Coordinates of C-alpha atoms in Angstrom, one line a residue:
M1 CA 61.2 73.7 115.7
V2 CA 59.2 76.9 116.5
K3 CA 58.6 78.9 113.4
S4 CA 57.7 82.5 113.1
T5 CA 54.8 83.9 111.1
I6 CA 57.3 86.3 109.5
L7 CA 58.6 85.0 106.1
G8 CA 62.1 85.4 104.9
P9 CA 63.1 86.7 101.4
D10 CA 62.4 83.3 99.9
G11 CA 58.9 83.1 101.4
R12 CA 59.7 80.5 104.0
P13 CA 58.9 81.2 107.7
I14 CA 61.9 82.2 109.9
E15 CA 62.9 79.6 112.5
K16 CA 63.6 81.6 115.6
K17 CA 65.7 79.0 117.5
L18 CA 68.2 79.0 114.6
L19 CA 68.9 82.7 114.8
A20 CA 71.2 82.4 117.8
R21 CA 72.9 79.1 116.9
E22 CA 75.8 78.5 114.5
V23 CA 74.5 76.6 111.4
A24 CA 77.6 76.6 109.2
A25 CA 80.3 76.0 111.8
P26 CA 83.5 74.3 110.6
T27 CA 84.3 70.6 111.5
I28 CA 87.5 68.7 112.0
S29 CA 86.8 66.5 109.0
G30 CA 84.2 66.2 106.3
V31 CA 83.0 68.7 103.7
R32 CA 83.4 71.6 106.2
R33 CA 86.9 70.8 107.3
V34 CA 89.2 73.8 107.8
H35 CA 92.5 72.1 106.6
E36 CA 92.7 71.7 102.9
E37 CA 95.1 70.2 100.4
R38 CA 97.1 72.5 98.2
V39 CA 96.3 72.9 94.5
A40 CA 98.7 75.6 93.3
T41 CA 101.9 73.6 94.0
S42 CA 101.1 70.9 91.4
L43 CA 99.2 73.1 88.9
T44 CA 99.6 72.2 85.2
P45 CA 97.5 73.2 82.2
E46 CA 95.7 69.8 82.3
R47 CA 95.0 70.1 86.0
L48 CA 93.8 73.7 85.7
G49 CA 91.4 72.8 82.8
S50 CA 90.1 69.9 84.8
L51 CA 89.3 71.8 88.0
L52 CA 87.7 74.7 86.1
R53 CA 85.4 72.2 84.3
D54 CA 84.5 70.6 87.6
A55 CA 83.7 74.0 89.1
A56 CA 81.4 74.8 86.2
L57 CA 79.5 71.5 87.1
G58 CA 79.2 72.5 90.7
Q59 CA 82.2 70.7 92.2
A60 CA 84.1 73.8 93.1
R61 CA 86.2 72.8 96.1
A62 CA 89.5 72.6 94.2
Y63 CA 88.7 75.8 92.3
L64 CA 88.0 77.8 95.5
T65 CA 91.2 76.4 97.1
L66 CA 93.2 77.7 94.1
A67 CA 91.4 81.1 94.2
E68 CA 92.6 81.4 97.8
E69 CA 96.1 80.4 97.0
M70 CA 96.3 82.8 94.1
E71 CA 95.8 85.8 96.5
E72 CA 98.9 84.5 98.4
R73 CA 101.2 83.7 95.5
Y74 CA 100.3 86.2 92.8
L75 CA 101.3 89.6 94.2
H76 CA 99.9 91.8 91.4
Y77 CA 96.6 90.0 91.4
A78 CA 96.3 90.4 95.2
S79 CA 97.2 94.1 95.0
Q80 CA 94.5 94.9 92.3
L81 CA 91.9 92.8 94.1
Q82 CA 92.7 94.6 97.4
T83 CA 92.4 97.9 95.7
R84 CA 88.9 97.1 94.4
R85 CA 87.7 95.6 97.7
L86 CA 89.0 98.5 99.9
A87 CA 87.4 101.0 97.5
I88 CA 84.0 99.4 98.3
E89 CA 84.7 99.5 102.0
S90 CA 85.5 103.2 101.8
V91 CA 82.0 104.1 100.6
D92 CA 79.7 105.5 103.3
V93 CA 76.5 103.6 104.0
T94 CA 73.3 105.7 104.1
V95 CA 69.7 104.9 104.9
E96 CA 67.1 106.1 102.5
A97 CA 63.6 106.7 104.0
P98 CA 60.8 106.0 101.5
K99 CA 57.5 107.8 102.0
G100 CA 55.4 106.1 104.7
V101 CA 58.1 104.5 106.7
P102 CA 57.9 105.6 110.4
S103 CA 60.9 107.5 111.8
K104 CA 61.5 104.9 114.6
I105 CA 62.2 102.3 111.9
I106 CA 64.6 104.6 110.1
E107 CA 66.5 105.3 113.3
A108 CA 66.7 101.6 114.2
V109 CA 68.2 100.7 110.8
E110 CA 70.6 103.6 111.0
E111 CA 71.8 102.4 114.4
L112 CA 72.2 98.9 112.9
T113 CA 74.5 100.2 110.1
E114 CA 76.7 102.3 112.5
E115 CA 77.9 99.2 114.4
S116 CA 81.5 98.1 113.8
A117 CA 80.3 94.5 113.3
F118 CA 78.3 95.6 110.3
E119 CA 81.3 97.3 108.8
E120 CA 83.3 94.1 109.2
A121 CA 80.5 92.1 107.4
I122 CA 80.5 94.6 104.5
G123 CA 84.3 94.0 104.1
A124 CA 83.9 90.2 104.3
L125 CA 81.2 90.1 101.6
T126 CA 83.6 91.8 99.1
D127 CA 85.4 88.5 99.0
G128 CA 82.8 87.3 96.5
I129 CA 84.3 89.5 93.7
A130 CA 87.1 87.0 93.3
K131 CA 85.5 83.7 94.4
S132 CA 82.0 84.2 92.8
Y133 CA 80.2 84.4 96.1
A134 CA 80.7 85.2 99.8
V135 CA 78.7 84.2 102.9
S136 CA 78.5 85.7 106.4
E137 CA 76.5 84.0 109.1
M138 CA 74.5 86.3 111.4
M139 CA 74.1 85.6 115.1
W140 CA 71.0 87.2 116.5
E141 CA 70.3 88.3 120.1
Y142 CA 67.9 90.6 122.0
E143 CA 70.0 93.7 122.7
R144 CA 68.9 97.3 123.5
G145 CA 65.3 96.4 123.1
A146 CA 65.5 94.8 119.7
L147 CA 66.4 91.5 118.0
R148 CA 69.5 92.3 116.1
P149 CA 72.6 90.6 114.7
V150 CA 75.4 91.0 117.3
E151 CA 78.0 89.1 115.3
Y152 CA 78.7 88.4 111.6
I153 CA 80.9 85.4 111.1
W154 CA 82.6 85.0 107.7
R155 CA 82.2 81.5 106.4
D156 CA 84.6 79.7 104.0
Q157 CA 83.0 79.4 100.5
R158 CA 83.9 75.7 100.5
F159 CA 81.3 75.1 103.3
F160 CA 78.6 75.7 100.7
Q161 CA 77.5 74.3 97.3
F162 CA 74.9 75.0 94.7
D163 CA 71.9 72.9 93.7
R164 CA 72.6 70.2 91.2
L165 CA 69.9 71.3 88.7
A166 CA 70.3 75.0 88.0
L167 CA 73.5 75.7 89.9
S168 CA 72.0 79.0 91.2
E169 CA 70.6 78.2 94.7
L170 CA 73.3 78.4 97.4
R171 CA 73.0 75.5 99.9
L172 CA 74.9 74.3 103.0
A173 CA 77.3 71.5 102.3
V174 CA 76.7 68.5 104.7
D175 CA 78.3 65.1 104.9
G176 CA 76.3 62.3 103.2
S177 CA 74.2 64.6 101.0
I178 CA 74.9 65.4 97.4
E179 CA 72.3 68.1 97.4
G180 CA 73.2 69.8 100.7
E181 CA 70.7 71.6 102.9
E182 CA 68.7 74.7 102.4
L183 CA 70.0 77.8 104.2
P184 CA 67.6 79.1 106.9
P185 CA 65.9 82.4 106.2
A186 CA 67.3 85.5 108.0
K187 CA 70.5 83.6 109.0
F188 CA 73.0 84.3 106.2
L189 CA 74.2 87.3 104.2
R190 CA 74.7 85.8 100.7
H191 CA 76.5 88.1 98.2
L192 CA 76.7 86.8 94.6
P193 CA 78.3 89.6 92.5
R194 CA 77.2 89.9 88.9
S195 CA 80.3 90.8 86.9
K196 CA 79.0 88.7 83.9
M197 CA 75.9 86.7 83.1
G198 CA 75.8 82.9 83.7
I199 CA 75.8 80.6 86.7
P200 CA 77.4 82.2 89.8
L201 CA 80.4 79.9 89.9
R202 CA 81.6 81.3 86.5
R203 CA 81.3 85.0 87.5
G204 CA 84.2 85.4 89.8
V205 CA 87.4 87.1 88.5
A206 CA 89.5 84.3 89.9
R207 CA 88.3 82.0 87.1
P208 CA 89.9 84.0 84.2
A209 CA 92.8 85.1 86.4
A210 CA 93.7 81.4 87.0
W211 CA 95.2 81.1 83.5
A212 CA 97.2 84.3 84.0
Y213 CA 98.4 83.0 87.3
M214 CA 99.7 79.7 85.8
I215 CA 101.5 81.6 83.0
Q216 CA 103.0 83.9 85.5
Q217 CA 104.3 81.1 87.7
F218 CA 105.9 79.3 84.8
A219 CA 107.6 82.5 83.6
L220 CA 108.9 83.2 87.1
Q221 CA 110.3 79.7 87.4
D222 CA 112.1 79.9 84.0
W223 CA 113.4 83.4 84.8
A224 CA 114.7 82.2 88.1
G225 CA 116.5 79.3 86.4
F226 CA 117.9 81.7 83.9
A227 CA 119.1 84.1 86.5
E228 CA 120.9 81.3 88.3
V229 CA 123.3 80.8 85.5
Y230 CA 123.1 84.3 83.9
G231 CA 126.5 86.1 83.9
M232 CA 128.4 82.9 84.4
P233 CA 130.7 82.0 81.4
L234 CA 129.6 79.2 79.2
R235 CA 131.9 76.2 79.8
V236 CA 132.8 74.1 76.8
G237 CA 135.0 71.0 77.3
K238 CA 137.0 69.6 74.4
Y239 CA 138.4 66.1 74.1
N240 CA 140.5 64.5 71.4
A241 CA 139.2 61.9 68.9
G242 CA 140.8 59.0 70.8
A243 CA 139.2 59.8 74.2
S244 CA 137.5 56.9 75.9
E245 CA 134.0 57.0 77.5
S246 CA 135.6 57.2 80.9
D247 CA 137.7 60.2 79.8
K248 CA 134.5 61.9 78.4
R249 CA 132.7 61.4 81.7
T250 CA 135.6 62.8 83.6
L251 CA 135.7 65.9 81.4
L252 CA 131.9 66.4 81.8
K253 CA 132.2 66.1 85.6
A254 CA 135.0 68.6 85.6
V255 CA 133.0 71.1 83.5
A256 CA 130.0 70.8 85.8
S257 CA 132.1 71.1 89.0
I258 CA 133.7 74.4 87.9
A259 CA 130.5 76.3 88.6
N260 CA 130.3 75.2 92.2
D261 CA 133.9 74.3 93.2
A262 CA 135.8 76.8 91.0
A263 CA 138.3 74.0 90.5
A264 CA 138.6 70.8 88.4
I265 CA 141.1 68.3 87.0
I266 CA 141.0 66.8 83.5
P267 CA 143.2 64.3 81.6
D268 CA 146.1 65.5 79.6
G269 CA 145.1 66.4 76.0
M270 CA 141.7 67.9 77.0
A271 CA 140.8 71.6 77.3
I272 CA 138.0 73.7 78.8
D273 CA 137.0 77.0 77.1
F274 CA 135.0 79.8 78.7
H275 CA 132.6 81.9 76.6
E276 CA 131.2 85.2 78.1
V277 CA 127.4 85.7 77.9
K278 CA 126.3 89.2 76.8
G279 CA 123.0 90.9 76.5
S280 CA 119.8 91.0 78.6
Q281 CA 117.7 88.3 77.0
G282 CA 116.1 87.4 80.3
S283 CA 114.4 90.8 80.9
D284 CA 113.4 91.1 77.3
V285 CA 111.7 87.7 77.2
F286 CA 110.5 86.8 80.7
G287 CA 110.0 90.4 81.9
G288 CA 108.0 91.3 78.8
L289 CA 105.7 88.3 79.3
L290 CA 105.2 89.1 83.0
E291 CA 104.4 92.7 82.3
Y292 CA 101.9 91.7 79.7
V293 CA 100.1 89.3 82.0
D294 CA 100.0 91.8 84.8
K295 CA 98.4 94.4 82.6
Q296 CA 95.7 91.9 81.6
I297 CA 95.0 91.3 85.3
S298 CA 94.7 95.0 86.0
K299 CA 92.1 95.3 83.2
L300 CA 90.2 92.3 84.6
V301 CA 90.0 93.4 88.2
V302 CA 89.9 97.2 88.1
G303 CA 88.9 97.8 84.5
Q304 CA 92.0 99.7 83.4
T305 CA 95.8 100.0 83.7
M306 CA 96.6 103.7 83.9
T307 CA 96.0 104.1 87.6
S308 CA 97.7 100.9 88.5
D309 CA 100.7 100.6 86.2
D310 CA 103.5 103.0 85.1
G311 CA 103.7 105.0 81.9
S312 CA 100.5 107.0 82.0
S313 CA 99.9 110.7 81.7
L314 CA 97.7 112.7 84.1
G315 CA 95.0 113.0 81.5
Q316 CA 95.0 109.3 80.7
A317 CA 94.9 108.4 84.4
K318 CA 91.9 110.6 84.9
I319 CA 90.0 109.0 82.1
H320 CA 90.8 105.5 83.3
N321 CA 89.9 106.5 86.9
E322 CA 86.4 107.2 85.6
V323 CA 86.2 103.6 84.4
R324 CA 87.2 102.4 87.8
L325 CA 84.4 104.6 89.4
D326 CA 81.8 102.9 87.2
I327 CA 82.9 99.5 88.5
L328 CA 82.9 100.8 92.1
R329 CA 79.4 102.1 91.7
A330 CA 78.2 98.8 90.4
D331 CA 79.9 96.9 93.2
A332 CA 78.4 99.2 95.8
K333 CA 74.9 99.0 94.3
Q334 CA 75.0 95.2 94.2
L335 CA 76.3 94.9 97.8
A336 CA 73.6 97.3 99.1
A337 CA 70.9 95.2 97.4
T338 CA 72.3 92.1 99.2
V339 CA 72.1 93.8 102.6
N340 CA 68.6 95.0 102.0
R341 CA 67.4 91.6 100.9
D342 CA 69.0 89.5 103.7
L343 CA 69.3 91.9 106.6
V344 CA 67.2 95.0 106.5
H345 CA 63.9 93.3 105.6
A346 CA 64.3 90.6 108.3
F347 CA 65.4 93.0 111.0
V348 CA 62.5 95.4 110.4
A349 CA 59.9 92.6 110.1
M350 CA 61.0 90.8 113.3
N351 CA 61.0 94.0 115.3
F352 CA 58.3 96.1 113.9
G353 CA 56.2 93.6 111.9
P354 CA 55.9 93.2 108.1
Q355 CA 55.8 96.5 106.2
D356 CA 54.5 97.6 102.9
V357 CA 57.7 99.5 102.2
Y358 CA 61.1 99.1 104.0
P359 CA 64.0 101.4 104.5
Q360 CA 66.7 101.1 101.8
I361 CA 70.4 101.0 102.4
K362 CA 72.4 102.9 99.8
M363 CA 76.1 103.1 99.1
P364 CA 76.4 106.2 96.9
V365 CA 79.7 106.9 95.2
P366 CA 80.2 110.7 94.8
D367 CA 82.0 112.1 91.8
P368 CA 85.4 113.6 92.6
E369 CA 85.0 117.3 93.1
D370 CA 87.1 119.9 91.3
L371 CA 88.0 122.3 94.2
E372 CA 89.1 125.0 91.8
V373 CA 85.7 125.1 90.1
L374 CA 83.9 124.9 93.4
T375 CA 85.7 127.8 95.0
K376 CA 85.3 130.0 91.9
A377 CA 81.5 129.3 91.8
V378 CA 81.2 130.1 95.5
Q379 CA 83.3 133.3 95.1
A380 CA 81.0 134.4 92.3
M381 CA 77.6 133.5 93.9
V382 CA 78.1 134.7 97.5
P383 CA 78.1 138.4 96.6
L384 CA 74.8 137.7 94.8
G385 CA 73.1 136.5 98.0
L386 CA 74.0 132.8 98.0
K387 CA 74.5 131.6 101.6
V388 CA 77.2 128.9 102.2
K389 CA 78.2 127.3 105.5
Q390 CA 81.8 127.7 106.4
S391 CA 81.8 124.2 107.9
E392 CA 80.7 122.6 104.7
M393 CA 83.4 124.4 102.7
R394 CA 86.1 123.4 105.2
E395 CA 84.9 119.8 104.9
K396 CA 85.2 119.8 101.1
I397 CA 88.6 121.5 101.1
G398 CA 89.8 119.3 103.9
L399 CA 90.5 122.0 106.5
S400 CA 89.6 121.7 110.2
E401 CA 87.8 124.2 112.4
P402 CA 90.3 126.6 114.0
S403 CA 90.3 127.1 117.8
D404 CA 90.8 130.3 119.7
E405 CA 94.5 129.7 120.3
D406 CA 95.3 129.0 116.6
E407 CA 97.1 131.7 114.5
L408 CA 94.8 132.5 111.7
L409 CA 95.6 133.6 108.1
S410 CA 94.2 137.0 107.1
A411 CA 94.2 139.4 104.2
P412 CA 97.4 141.6 104.0
R413 CA 97.2 145.1 105.6
P414 CA 97.1 148.1 103.3
A415 CA 100.4 149.8 102.5
A416 CA 101.7 152.4 104.9
S417 CA 101.2 156.1 104.1
P418 CA 104.2 157.6 102.2
N419 CA 104.0 160.7 104.5
P420 CA 105.8 160.0 107.8
E421 CA 103.8 162.7 109.5
D422 CA 100.6 160.8 108.7
D423 CA 101.9 157.7 110.4
D424 CA 102.5 159.6 113.6
E425 CA 99.0 160.8 113.9
E426 CA 96.7 158.9 116.1
P427 CA 93.3 157.9 114.6
A428 CA 90.5 160.0 115.7
K429 CA 88.4 158.5 118.4
V430 CA 84.6 158.6 117.8
P431 CA 82.8 159.3 121.1
A432 CA 80.1 156.9 122.1
P433 CA 76.6 158.2 121.6
K434 CA 74.8 159.2 124.8
P435 CA 71.2 159.9 123.8
G436 CA 69.0 161.4 126.5
K437 CA 65.5 160.0 127.2
D438 CA 63.7 163.0 125.7
K439 CA 65.9 163.1 122.7
A440 CA 65.4 159.4 122.1
K441 CA 61.7 159.8 122.1
E442 CA 61.9 162.8 119.7
Q443 CA 64.2 161.1 117.1
P444 CA 61.7 158.7 115.5
K445 CA 59.2 161.5 115.0
K446 CA 61.8 163.8 113.5
I447 CA 63.2 161.1 111.3
A448 CA 59.6 160.2 110.1
A449 CA 58.9 163.9 109.4
L450 CA 62.1 164.4 107.4
S451 CA 61.6 161.2 105.5
A452 CA 58.1 162.3 104.4
E453 CA 59.6 165.7 103.5
V454 CA 62.3 164.0 101.3
A455 CA 59.6 161.9 99.7
D456 CA 57.4 164.9 98.8
H457 CA 60.4 166.9 97.5
K458 CA 61.6 164.1 95.2
R459 CA 58.3 164.4 93.3
S460 CA 59.0 168.0 92.4
C461 CA 62.8 168.4 92.5
R462 CA 65.8 166.0 92.0
C463 CA 68.6 168.5 92.0
R464 CA 71.8 167.6 93.9
S465 CA 71.6 170.6 96.2
C466 CA 68.1 169.8 97.5
V467 CA 68.8 166.1 98.0
S468 CA 72.1 167.0 99.8
L469 CA 70.3 169.5 102.1
L470 CA 67.6 167.1 103.0
A471 CA 70.0 164.2 103.5
A472 CA 72.1 166.4 105.8
E473 CA 69.0 167.2 107.9
T474 CA 68.1 163.5 108.1
V475 CA 71.7 162.6 109.1
A476 CA 71.7 165.4 111.7
A477 CA 68.5 164.0 113.3
R478 CA 70.0 160.6 113.9
A479 CA 73.7 161.5 114.4
D480 CA 73.6 160.7 118.1
A481 CA 72.0 157.3 117.5
Q482 CA 74.5 155.6 115.1
D483 CA 76.9 156.2 112.3
D484 CA 75.6 158.2 109.4
V485 CA 76.3 155.8 106.6
D486 CA 75.3 152.8 108.6
A487 CA 72.0 154.3 109.4
L488 CA 71.5 155.2 105.7
L489 CA 72.3 151.7 104.6
E490 CA 70.2 150.1 107.3
E491 CA 67.2 152.1 106.2
A492 CA 67.8 151.8 102.5
F493 CA 68.4 148.1 102.3
G494 CA 65.8 146.9 104.7
D495 CA 64.2 145.2 101.8
W496 CA 67.4 143.9 100.2
E497 CA 65.8 140.5 99.5
Q498 CA 63.2 142.0 97.3
L499 CA 65.9 144.1 95.5
T500 CA 68.2 141.1 94.8
A501 CA 65.5 138.6 94.1
P502 CA 65.2 139.6 90.3
I503 CA 69.0 139.0 90.1
V504 CA 69.5 135.9 92.2
D505 CA 66.3 133.9 91.5
P506 CA 66.9 133.7 87.7
L507 CA 70.4 132.5 88.3
F508 CA 69.3 129.7 90.5
A509 CA 66.6 128.7 88.0
I510 CA 69.1 128.6 85.2
I511 CA 71.6 126.6 87.3
E512 CA 68.9 124.0 88.1
K513 CA 67.7 123.6 84.5
A514 CA 70.9 123.9 82.5
T515 CA 72.7 120.6 81.7
S516 CA 75.9 122.2 80.4
F517 CA 77.9 125.4 80.7
E518 CA 77.0 126.4 77.1
Q519 CA 73.3 126.0 77.7
A520 CA 73.5 128.1 80.9
L521 CA 75.2 130.9 78.9
A522 CA 72.5 130.8 76.3
M523 CA 69.7 130.9 78.9
L524 CA 71.5 133.9 80.6
Q525 CA 71.5 135.8 77.3
S526 CA 67.8 135.1 76.5
A527 CA 66.3 135.6 80.0
G528 CA 69.0 136.9 82.4
P529 CA 68.8 138.7 85.8
D530 CA 67.0 142.0 86.1
A531 CA 68.9 144.7 88.1
T532 CA 66.5 147.6 87.4
K533 CA 65.2 148.0 91.0
L534 CA 68.6 147.7 92.5
A535 CA 70.0 150.3 90.0
E536 CA 67.3 152.7 90.9
R537 CA 67.9 152.3 94.6
L538 CA 71.7 152.7 94.2
A539 CA 71.1 155.9 92.2
V540 CA 69.1 157.5 95.1
L541 CA 71.6 156.3 97.7
T542 CA 74.5 157.7 95.7
A543 CA 72.9 161.1 95.7
I544 CA 72.1 161.0 99.4
G545 CA 75.7 159.8 100.1
R546 CA 77.0 162.6 98.1
G547 CA 75.0 165.0 100.2
I548 CA 76.4 163.4 103.4
G549 CA 79.9 163.9 102.0
D550 CA 79.2 167.5 101.2
T551 CA 77.8 168.2 104.7
K552 CA 80.8 166.6 106.4
D553 CA 83.2 168.5 104.3

């Protein structure tokens, strides 16, 4: 067997010939047979206790078979388990680039995680939540210039076993070997979720759920038997003191036959009475027991009951959903660690050589956003200079990009003028400026001279008349170039970033440092934004604008 100089996660060299060959393929018979006997049909408390003890000792075949059957027979358990597994699959996979990792390695790992086969493998590994562990075999091939897994094959947990000593090392089950065989490096994704401490075979949620499953099955059987006769009148046969054994058997047969045949004959001197059954004892007893068991299963699998069962308020459901988010984050973190250990390190080492640091796959679970708070914050910060991309806001709100043909929403038009004569008037048309060549050359000089004159005059006089006169001259010099007010604003706010920096920068600093809304308010009161420069500029512009208005009037 040709072995590589590259070592797997356990320190053993990778055997290249095994990478493209199935190692844990099923067999017709033996320990890796596909067909398996049923366990749930004959389950009793004694049988359940026995198979759980055997599983704790490493003989887990019957326990794993029961865990599979429970997902087919116990509907509430299957629903909660599916909710937890699908929540993990909905988390987006990202690649984190530590310092010193070349960009080509990052791009190769990102390409690997974007393949549909990889997404299927992530979903298969979540099966370990119930059954204590899950295994997916990787089939490697040279493709697109790299050695990569082209297929991930889910393997039945019964094809594997744990070492006899510590019951912690997963091994391949083979016929004729009580210890099994070691799993080759870089060949299997082995996910062993850690929901509790102890040996892996005792961590799966199927182990505690097995007792709830047995109680639920017994309760359903008893309730079904009760429902079969519920509502039918109770039949009581009466015989006289001198009736013979033969007469008694005839009466009993007649009483039993009435339920099915609705007819019977009895000897003379005997009678059958019918007693009506009232009440809802079945739902009170059996229904209450089943409801209690289902709630315990919800707590076991998803950590709470408010988002899975009826009877919860909106506030309670939000609190309980936070508990479920904690479980989801832990599941995603453990699954990402499995992929980094068994796939990413081997993929990078075999294609780019061993590295000091490797890319890390992450599965971050974001907090649910409060759109109302987000929109209010954006509405308050945008006028202060914060720049927000429309595409990002549309993505968060859940709106698509409109096309040219779409009818767009817009702000309502201002109310019509109450004077009908005003409505008939056509708006005045502003002629387009037509500056001549000589005039275009003279305008900058004239504007510069008038601007210097305004600056000199401001040192000696700040009266409204002077400022208005000089503003009118400035506007007249550039009237043919562009609109008066636009020109004024363009010149005045050419340095708007310097004017708004004392306002915006402290706000950003406070938002980054504050850990609560109350702390942010306190920091604003002690060292808030400074609008002195902006106020001074606005005062001057107001005076000039007043002058423009007086000139126009």
